[in-house]
Amino acid sequence: MKSIEELQKEVRRLLKERNAIMIAHNYQRDEIQEVADITGDSLGLSQAAAETDADVIVFCGVHFMAESAKILSPHKTVILPRIDAGCPMADMITADQLRAEKLKRPGVPVVAYVNTTAEVKSESDICCTSANAVSVVNSLDSDRVYMVPDKNLSQFVAAHTDKKMEWWEGFCITHEKMRPDELKRVRAAHPDAEFICHPECNPSIVELADHVTSTSGMYKYAKESTKKKFIIGTEMGILYKLRKENPDKEFILASDSLICPNMKLTTLEDVVESLSHMTNTIEVPEEIRIKAKATLDRMLAVPRE
Ligand code: 13P
Ligand code: SF4
């Protein structure tokens, strides 16, 4: 069996050989983040995918992320090393279900969280990520907005906008597992710590937070804060860079249940295998891609508030 270092060396060699770039989400395994060219949140990764001039994008994340990269860069080969790495929340709404909801709300703009399939994006007006959801909703010329698929992110937005929000009742199975009583116990054990959580958490958790932000927002907040101790309410992969960038600070995971099994599927062996044989490539039908791209482009044009 090869060591992590040997596998990472092989990944680097293959990336060079294929003129490929490796992009990894902040929830990926440590050894994947370590070797990736770019790590980031969903917004940062969409932008990186749109800007790269590499021929091949190896996307270490879940299916909708690689799909977004393909939508933005149709002439590049996009590889998802584990083709079975999906996002249960993204699969909670289909394009048919969205079409039915739109019929109930003629003229109401639809905001699709990036955690959606390309087909759902193609049926939506604009995308958002957890980093820009409030700015995206506020940018719309309508007092009423319909948001899919995350009920928790939608409620977080509803609390930070004057617009009348309606939403689909989807959720992230990982963030939704956190319970207020468990969190209160952790907070009581660390009264000197600040609690930072992701807006995919249930409102019963969000209301207990000192700060609510996307994964990259957490890195920024932890770096700039004068506090020394933080309780983290998001997937455990985030701890890798938080600890690396802040060796003098302490980070405690709010719950042992904060592991996304899909984000943890991808291994270095999978990256080597897929890059060696150029397998697990992502394709999006052109007519869906064009509409989904317009939805993503509208989001990328929204200035941050
Ligand atoms: P961000 O990285 O955009 O905060 O999203 C979190 C997430 O759940 C991605 O699947
Ligand atoms: Fe989907 Fe939640 Fe996993 Fe993100 S953490 S990929 S939203 S299941």
Short mmCIF file of N, CA and C and ligand atoms in Angstrom, two decimals, residues 25-27 40-45 62 64-65 87 89 113-115 129-131 172 175 198-200 213-218 234-235 238 260 263, ligand 1:
data_model
loop_
_atom_site.label_atom_id
_atom_site.label_comp_id
_atom_site.label_asym_id
_atom_site.label_seq_id
_atom_site.Cartn_x
_atom_site.Cartn_y
_atom_site.Cartn_z
N HIS A 25 -13.29 21.14 -1.87
CA HIS A 25 -14.15 21.86 -0.91
C HIS A 25 -13.56 21.76 0.50
N ASN A 26 -13.92 22.75 1.32
CA ASN A 26 -13.41 22.82 2.69
C ASN A 26 -13.80 21.63 3.57
N TYR A 27 -14.71 20.77 3.11
CA TYR A 27 -15.11 19.59 3.91
C TYR A 27 -14.37 18.32 3.50
N GLY A 40 -11.80 25.87 -0.93
CA GLY A 40 -12.68 26.99 -0.68
C GLY A 40 -14.11 26.60 -0.43
N ASP A 41 -14.98 27.62 -0.34
CA ASP A 41 -16.41 27.37 -0.17
C ASP A 41 -17.06 27.28 -1.56
N SER A 42 -18.35 27.03 -1.57
CA SER A 42 -19.02 26.80 -2.86
C SER A 42 -18.88 28.01 -3.79
N LEU A 43 -18.94 29.22 -3.25
CA LEU A 43 -18.83 30.42 -4.09
C LEU A 43 -17.42 30.55 -4.66
N GLY A 44 -16.43 30.43 -3.79
CA GLY A 44 -15.03 30.54 -4.22
C GLY A 44 -14.69 29.49 -5.27
N LEU A 45 -15.20 28.29 -5.08
CA LEU A 45 -14.88 27.21 -6.02
C LEU A 45 -15.58 27.43 -7.36
N VAL A 62 -18.74 17.27 -4.06
CA VAL A 62 -19.88 16.43 -4.38
C VAL A 62 -20.43 16.80 -5.76
N PHE A 64 -23.04 18.15 -7.32
CA PHE A 64 -23.52 19.44 -7.83
C PHE A 64 -22.39 20.43 -8.04
N MET A 65 -21.31 20.30 -7.27
CA MET A 65 -20.19 21.23 -7.40
C MET A 65 -19.44 20.99 -8.72
N CYS A 87 -25.13 14.97 -3.00
CA CYS A 87 -25.54 15.78 -1.86
C CYS A 87 -27.02 15.47 -1.62
N MET A 89 -29.20 16.82 0.16
CA MET A 89 -30.07 18.00 0.12
C MET A 89 -30.38 18.40 -1.34
N TYR A 113 -30.20 27.62 -4.24
CA TYR A 113 -28.93 27.40 -3.55
C TYR A 113 -28.06 26.56 -4.51
N VAL A 114 -26.75 26.79 -4.53
CA VAL A 114 -25.92 26.01 -5.47
C VAL A 114 -26.07 24.52 -5.22
N ASN A 115 -26.46 24.13 -4.01
CA ASN A 115 -26.69 22.71 -3.72
C ASN A 115 -27.99 22.24 -4.38
N THR A 129 -25.09 31.08 -2.81
CA THR A 129 -24.39 30.15 -1.92
C THR A 129 -24.65 30.65 -0.50
N SER A 130 -24.11 29.94 0.47
CA SER A 130 -24.32 30.39 1.85
C SER A 130 -23.59 31.71 2.09
N ALA A 131 -22.57 32.00 1.25
CA ALA A 131 -21.79 33.23 1.44
C ALA A 131 -22.50 34.46 0.90
N CYS A 172 -29.95 19.90 4.97
CA CYS A 172 -28.71 19.11 4.94
C CYS A 172 -28.79 18.10 6.08
N HIS A 175 -25.95 18.83 8.88
CA HIS A 175 -26.15 19.98 9.79
C HIS A 175 -27.41 19.81 10.63
N HIS A 198 -22.88 27.32 10.58
CA HIS A 198 -23.23 27.46 9.17
C HIS A 198 -24.74 27.69 9.07
N PRO A 199 -25.18 28.51 8.08
CA PRO A 199 -26.63 28.74 7.97
C PRO A 199 -27.44 27.52 7.54
N GLU A 200 -26.77 26.39 7.21
CA GLU A 200 -27.52 25.15 6.95
C GLU A 200 -28.01 24.52 8.26
N THR A 213 -22.07 31.94 9.32
CA THR A 213 -21.39 32.26 8.06
C THR A 213 -21.06 31.00 7.27
N SER A 214 -20.63 31.20 6.02
CA SER A 214 -20.23 30.08 5.15
C SER A 214 -18.90 29.52 5.66
N THR A 215 -18.44 28.45 5.01
CA THR A 215 -17.19 27.84 5.49
C THR A 215 -16.01 28.81 5.35
N SER A 216 -15.91 29.50 4.22
CA SER A 216 -14.79 30.45 4.08
C SER A 216 -14.95 31.64 5.02
N GLY A 217 -16.20 32.01 5.28
CA GLY A 217 -16.47 33.07 6.25
C GLY A 217 -15.94 32.69 7.63
N MET A 218 -15.99 31.41 7.94
CA MET A 218 -15.48 30.96 9.24
C MET A 218 -13.96 31.14 9.34
N THR A 234 -20.17 23.16 11.94
CA THR A 234 -20.27 22.73 10.54
C THR A 234 -19.46 21.46 10.36
N GLU A 235 -19.41 20.96 9.13
CA GLU A 235 -18.75 19.68 8.86
C GLU A 235 -17.29 19.69 9.34
N ILE A 238 -13.61 21.21 8.03
CA ILE A 238 -13.19 22.61 8.16
C ILE A 238 -12.07 22.78 9.20
N CYS A 260 -20.03 14.68 6.92
CA CYS A 260 -20.83 14.43 5.71
C CYS A 260 -20.22 13.21 5.01
N MET A 263 -18.97 13.83 1.44
CA MET A 263 -17.75 14.64 1.32
C MET A 263 -16.51 13.81 1.67
P1 13P B 1 -20.20 26.48 1.74
O1 13P B 1 -18.84 25.90 1.56
O2 13P B 1 -20.57 27.30 0.58
O3 13P B 1 -20.34 27.18 3.04
O4 13P B 1 -21.27 25.25 1.68
C1 13P B 1 -21.36 24.25 2.58
C2 13P B 1 -21.89 22.99 2.02
O5 13P B 1 -22.63 22.29 2.63
C3 13P B 1 -21.47 22.53 0.73
O6 13P B 1 -22.04 21.32 0.50
#
